[in-house]
Amino acid sequence: MLAVLNFLSPIVGSTELVYEQSVKPGKSWETAIGFIGLGFDPQEYNPRGVFFKFAYKFMRDPDFYLQRMHYAHILKGGYFAPEIAFRQMSYDSDEHLYTGSYSVNNPERKQNTALAIMLKFGKQWVFDDSFLVDIFGGIGYGFGGDDYDVLNYGFIVGDEEVPIAFTSGIRIGWVF
């Protein structure tokens, strides 16, 4: 079992907590919940919401001890993981209305619901059987992107013309 925090998520305006459970050596599942609005707000969107993720990990090339040829740790090594992610949020959007020779600021509170199905690749290191570092990136299909605002809370989704989704991160956590 493993409890993890996405180390960089507060920088982009959310806090993501992850739980991972090993099924057997080389396979595990993980679930994540993210709280949008708990973190820095550099774009001043005043975001509020939540996102959820679920992934099933397949170890691509598990790390072994060379001496005895067994796993260094069952969660250590490179992996491939299909992932599904869902986000529901609201945020402030400043649209500029151009009327004649001047523009008017039109603040509006918008809603966004997004869904993404991605293929994620990553590498996990376990130190002293208790501390984990996970670096990952992924790409897939996404639905529900905003045409004007790039919302990077949990994952990024393109607009209707380009239904693509991206995810990446650095996670740190404790193995128990």
mmCIF file of C-alpha atoms in Angstrom:
data_model
loop_
_atom_site.group_PDB
_atom_site.id
_atom_site.type_symbol
_atom_site.label_atom_id
_atom_site.label_comp_id
_atom_site.label_asym_id
_atom_site.label_seq_id
_atom_site.Cartn_x
_atom_site.Cartn_y
_atom_site.Cartn_z
ATOM 1 C CA MET A 1 0.000 0.000 0.000
ATOM 2 C CA LEU A 2 1.114 3.482 -0.722
ATOM 3 C CA ALA A 3 -0.051 7.036 0.027
ATOM 4 C CA VAL A 4 1.272 9.726 -2.318
ATOM 5 C CA LEU A 5 1.043 13.477 -2.900
ATOM 6 C CA ASN A 6 1.501 14.922 -6.390
ATOM 7 C CA PHE A 7 4.453 17.150 -5.522
ATOM 8 C CA LEU A 8 3.895 19.885 -8.138
ATOM 9 C CA SER A 9 0.070 20.037 -8.151
ATOM 10 C CA PRO A 10 -0.221 22.923 -5.602
ATOM 11 C CA ILE A 11 1.814 25.126 -7.965
ATOM 12 C CA VAL A 12 -0.953 24.914 -10.585
ATOM 13 C CA GLY A 13 -3.864 25.392 -8.180
ATOM 14 C CA SER A 14 -4.846 21.936 -6.943
ATOM 15 C CA THR A 15 -3.821 19.289 -4.428
ATOM 16 C CA GLU A 16 -3.812 15.649 -5.538
ATOM 17 C CA LEU A 17 -3.750 12.695 -3.134
ATOM 18 C CA VAL A 18 -3.099 9.187 -4.465
ATOM 19 C CA TYR A 19 -3.540 5.691 -3.045
ATOM 20 C CA GLU A 20 -1.857 2.714 -4.722
ATOM 21 C CA GLN A 21 -2.403 -0.960 -3.917
ATOM 22 C CA SER A 22 -0.265 -3.787 -5.264
ATOM 23 C CA VAL A 23 -2.317 -6.664 -6.713
ATOM 24 C CA LYS A 24 0.711 -8.925 -7.297
ATOM 25 C CA PRO A 25 4.330 -8.319 -8.292
ATOM 26 C CA GLY A 26 4.317 -6.273 -11.471
ATOM 27 C CA LYS A 27 0.675 -5.127 -11.223
ATOM 28 C CA SER A 28 -1.132 -2.555 -9.094
ATOM 29 C CA TRP A 29 -4.050 -0.154 -9.204
ATOM 30 C CA GLU A 30 -4.145 3.449 -8.111
ATOM 31 C CA THR A 31 -6.873 5.932 -7.418
ATOM 32 C CA ALA A 32 -6.497 9.677 -6.961
ATOM 33 C CA ILE A 33 -8.632 12.550 -5.754
ATOM 34 C CA GLY A 34 -7.730 16.150 -6.425
ATOM 35 C CA PHE A 35 -9.093 19.260 -4.765
ATOM 36 C CA ILE A 36 -9.131 22.183 -7.182
ATOM 37 C CA GLY A 37 -8.513 25.510 -5.497
ATOM 38 C CA LEU A 38 -6.140 24.188 -2.813
ATOM 39 C CA GLY A 39 -2.906 25.699 -4.056
ATOM 40 C CA PHE A 40 -1.553 28.746 -5.817
ATOM 41 C CA ASP A 41 -3.746 30.527 -8.364
ATOM 42 C CA PRO A 42 -1.274 32.150 -10.808
ATOM 43 C CA GLN A 43 -3.914 32.729 -13.511
ATOM 44 C CA GLU A 44 -6.376 34.220 -10.982
ATOM 45 C CA TYR A 45 -9.244 31.953 -12.070
ATOM 46 C CA ASN A 46 -10.466 31.428 -8.479
ATOM 47 C CA PRO A 47 -11.077 27.730 -9.285
ATOM 48 C CA ARG A 48 -13.233 25.388 -7.189
ATOM 49 C CA GLY A 49 -13.914 21.732 -7.833
ATOM 50 C CA VAL A 50 -12.681 18.178 -7.703
ATOM 51 C CA PHE A 51 -11.146 15.569 -10.010
ATOM 52 C CA PHE A 52 -10.849 11.787 -9.820
ATOM 53 C CA LYS A 53 -8.457 9.362 -11.517
ATOM 54 C CA PHE A 54 -8.181 5.594 -11.724
ATOM 55 C CA ALA A 55 -5.312 3.635 -13.303
ATOM 56 C CA TYR A 56 -4.189 0.027 -13.506
ATOM 57 C CA LYS A 57 -0.394 -0.261 -13.652
ATOM 58 C CA PHE A 58 1.585 -2.903 -15.514
ATOM 59 C CA MET A 59 5.275 -2.989 -14.623
ATOM 60 C CA ARG A 60 7.179 -2.684 -17.877
ATOM 61 C CA ASP A 61 10.674 -3.576 -16.670
ATOM 62 C CA PRO A 62 10.769 -4.332 -12.954
ATOM 63 C CA ASP A 63 14.011 -3.633 -11.142
ATOM 64 C CA PHE A 64 15.770 -6.658 -9.705
ATOM 65 C CA TYR A 65 18.568 -7.310 -7.269
ATOM 66 C CA LEU A 66 21.214 -8.897 -9.465
ATOM 67 C CA GLN A 67 22.472 -11.142 -6.690
ATOM 68 C CA ARG A 68 19.290 -13.124 -6.016
ATOM 69 C CA MET A 69 17.112 -12.108 -9.013
ATOM 70 C CA HIS A 70 14.098 -10.935 -7.029
ATOM 71 C CA TYR A 71 12.211 -7.634 -6.938
ATOM 72 C CA ALA A 72 13.897 -4.786 -5.126
ATOM 73 C CA HIS A 73 10.362 -3.682 -4.189
ATOM 74 C CA ILE A 74 7.073 -4.712 -5.789
ATOM 75 C CA LEU A 75 6.243 -1.080 -6.646
ATOM 76 C CA LYS A 76 9.678 -0.194 -8.050
ATOM 77 C CA GLY A 77 10.341 0.058 -11.789
ATOM 78 C CA GLY A 78 8.986 1.407 -15.064
ATOM 79 C CA TYR A 79 5.308 1.030 -15.852
ATOM 80 C CA PHE A 80 2.528 1.472 -18.363
ATOM 81 C CA ALA A 81 -0.938 2.367 -17.047
ATOM 82 C CA PRO A 82 -4.280 2.945 -18.775
ATOM 83 C CA GLU A 83 -5.998 5.774 -16.866
ATOM 84 C CA ILE A 84 -9.448 7.330 -16.766
ATOM 85 C CA ALA A 85 -9.881 10.800 -15.271
ATOM 86 C CA PHE A 86 -12.922 12.991 -14.529
ATOM 87 C CA ARG A 87 -13.041 16.673 -13.508
ATOM 88 C CA GLN A 88 -15.910 18.924 -12.357
ATOM 89 C CA MET A 89 -15.102 22.547 -11.569
ATOM 90 C CA SER A 90 -16.081 26.201 -11.751
ATOM 91 C CA TYR A 91 -13.815 29.184 -12.401
ATOM 92 C CA ASP A 92 -13.795 32.900 -13.207
ATOM 93 C CA SER A 93 -13.360 33.919 -16.825
ATOM 94 C CA ASP A 94 -12.727 37.466 -18.000
ATOM 95 C CA GLU A 95 -13.990 37.850 -21.529
ATOM 96 C CA HIS A 96 -13.378 41.131 -23.287
ATOM 97 C CA LEU A 97 -16.255 42.569 -25.304
ATOM 98 C CA TYR A 98 -15.127 44.895 -28.064
ATOM 99 C CA THR A 99 -17.656 47.591 -28.867
ATOM 100 C CA GLY A 100 -16.465 50.235 -31.272
ATOM 101 C CA SER A 101 -13.245 51.823 -30.110
ATOM 102 C CA TYR A 102 -13.085 50.415 -26.568
ATOM 103 C CA SER A 103 -13.329 47.060 -24.789
ATOM 104 C CA VAL A 104 -15.389 46.108 -21.753
ATOM 105 C CA ASN A 105 -14.372 43.475 -19.222
ATOM 106 C CA ASN A 106 -17.168 40.930 -18.769
ATOM 107 C CA PRO A 107 -16.388 38.723 -15.722
ATOM 108 C CA GLU A 108 -18.305 35.477 -15.720
ATOM 109 C CA ARG A 109 -18.310 32.314 -13.580
ATOM 110 C CA LYS A 110 -18.014 29.258 -15.847
ATOM 111 C CA GLN A 111 -18.559 25.536 -15.238
ATOM 112 C CA ASN A 112 -16.380 22.802 -16.734
ATOM 113 C CA THR A 113 -16.814 19.043 -16.814
ATOM 114 C CA ALA A 114 -14.086 17.010 -18.492
ATOM 115 C CA LEU A 115 -13.326 13.338 -19.061
ATOM 116 C CA ALA A 116 -10.053 11.824 -20.277
ATOM 117 C CA ILE A 117 -8.915 8.325 -21.196
ATOM 118 C CA MET A 118 -5.136 8.199 -21.321
ATOM 119 C CA LEU A 119 -2.133 5.916 -21.605
ATOM 120 C CA LYS A 120 0.397 6.826 -18.943
ATOM 121 C CA PHE A 121 4.092 5.874 -18.824
ATOM 122 C CA GLY A 122 6.251 6.331 -15.759
ATOM 123 C CA LYS A 123 9.034 5.203 -13.479
ATOM 124 C CA GLN A 124 8.849 4.656 -9.714
ATOM 125 C CA TRP A 125 11.719 4.436 -7.264
ATOM 126 C CA VAL A 126 11.332 3.104 -3.718
ATOM 127 C CA PHE A 127 13.991 4.099 -1.202
ATOM 128 C CA ASP A 128 14.540 2.074 1.972
ATOM 129 C CA ASP A 129 11.201 0.262 1.403
ATOM 130 C CA SER A 130 9.380 3.330 2.722
ATOM 131 C CA PHE A 131 9.754 6.416 0.491
ATOM 132 C CA LEU A 132 8.565 6.568 -3.137
ATOM 133 C CA VAL A 133 9.240 8.942 -6.047
ATOM 134 C CA ASP A 134 7.132 8.558 -9.217
ATOM 135 C CA ILE A 135 7.659 10.500 -12.463
ATOM 136 C CA PHE A 136 5.077 10.048 -15.226
ATOM 137 C CA GLY A 137 3.543 11.452 -18.390
ATOM 138 C CA GLY A 138 0.587 10.416 -20.508
ATOM 139 C CA ILE A 139 -1.490 11.155 -23.569
ATOM 140 C CA GLY A 140 -4.949 10.146 -24.724
ATOM 141 C CA TYR A 141 -8.435 11.287 -25.659
ATOM 142 C CA GLY A 142 -10.202 14.067 -23.781
ATOM 143 C CA PHE A 143 -13.686 15.519 -23.840
ATOM 144 C CA GLY A 144 -14.993 18.731 -22.305
ATOM 145 C CA GLY A 145 -12.127 21.128 -22.955
ATOM 146 C CA ASP A 146 -12.764 24.863 -22.953
ATOM 147 C CA ASP A 147 -12.281 26.738 -26.236
ATOM 148 C CA TYR A 148 -10.611 29.776 -24.641
ATOM 149 C CA ASP A 149 -9.131 28.811 -21.269
ATOM 150 C CA VAL A 150 -6.469 26.162 -20.651
ATOM 151 C CA LEU A 151 -7.519 24.349 -17.489
ATOM 152 C CA ASN A 152 -4.610 22.308 -16.170
ATOM 153 C CA TYR A 153 -6.206 20.899 -13.020
ATOM 154 C CA GLY A 154 -5.376 17.179 -12.878
ATOM 155 C CA PHE A 155 -5.002 16.922 -16.656
ATOM 156 C CA ILE A 156 -5.242 19.094 -19.775
ATOM 157 C CA VAL A 157 -7.993 18.580 -22.373
ATOM 158 C CA GLY A 158 -8.129 20.073 -25.865
ATOM 159 C CA ASP A 159 -11.239 21.574 -27.441
ATOM 160 C CA GLU A 160 -13.812 19.745 -29.604
ATOM 161 C CA GLU A 161 -11.716 20.069 -32.771
ATOM 162 C CA VAL A 162 -8.671 18.419 -31.146
ATOM 163 C CA PRO A 163 -9.940 15.921 -28.526
ATOM 164 C CA ILE A 164 -6.552 15.208 -26.968
ATOM 165 C CA ALA A 165 -5.613 14.990 -23.289
ATOM 166 C CA PHE A 166 -2.289 15.197 -21.449
ATOM 167 C CA THR A 167 -1.155 14.383 -17.948
ATOM 168 C CA SER A 168 2.203 14.512 -16.180
ATOM 169 C CA GLY A 169 3.585 14.815 -12.703
ATOM 170 C CA ILE A 170 6.063 14.051 -9.986
ATOM 171 C CA ARG A 171 4.646 12.241 -6.978
ATOM 172 C CA ILE A 172 6.260 11.586 -3.609
ATOM 173 C CA GLY A 173 4.884 9.362 -0.894
ATOM 174 C CA TRP A 174 5.197 6.749 1.810
ATOM 175 C CA VAL A 175 4.944 3.000 1.463
ATOM 176 C CA PHE A 176 3.191 1.229 4.323
#
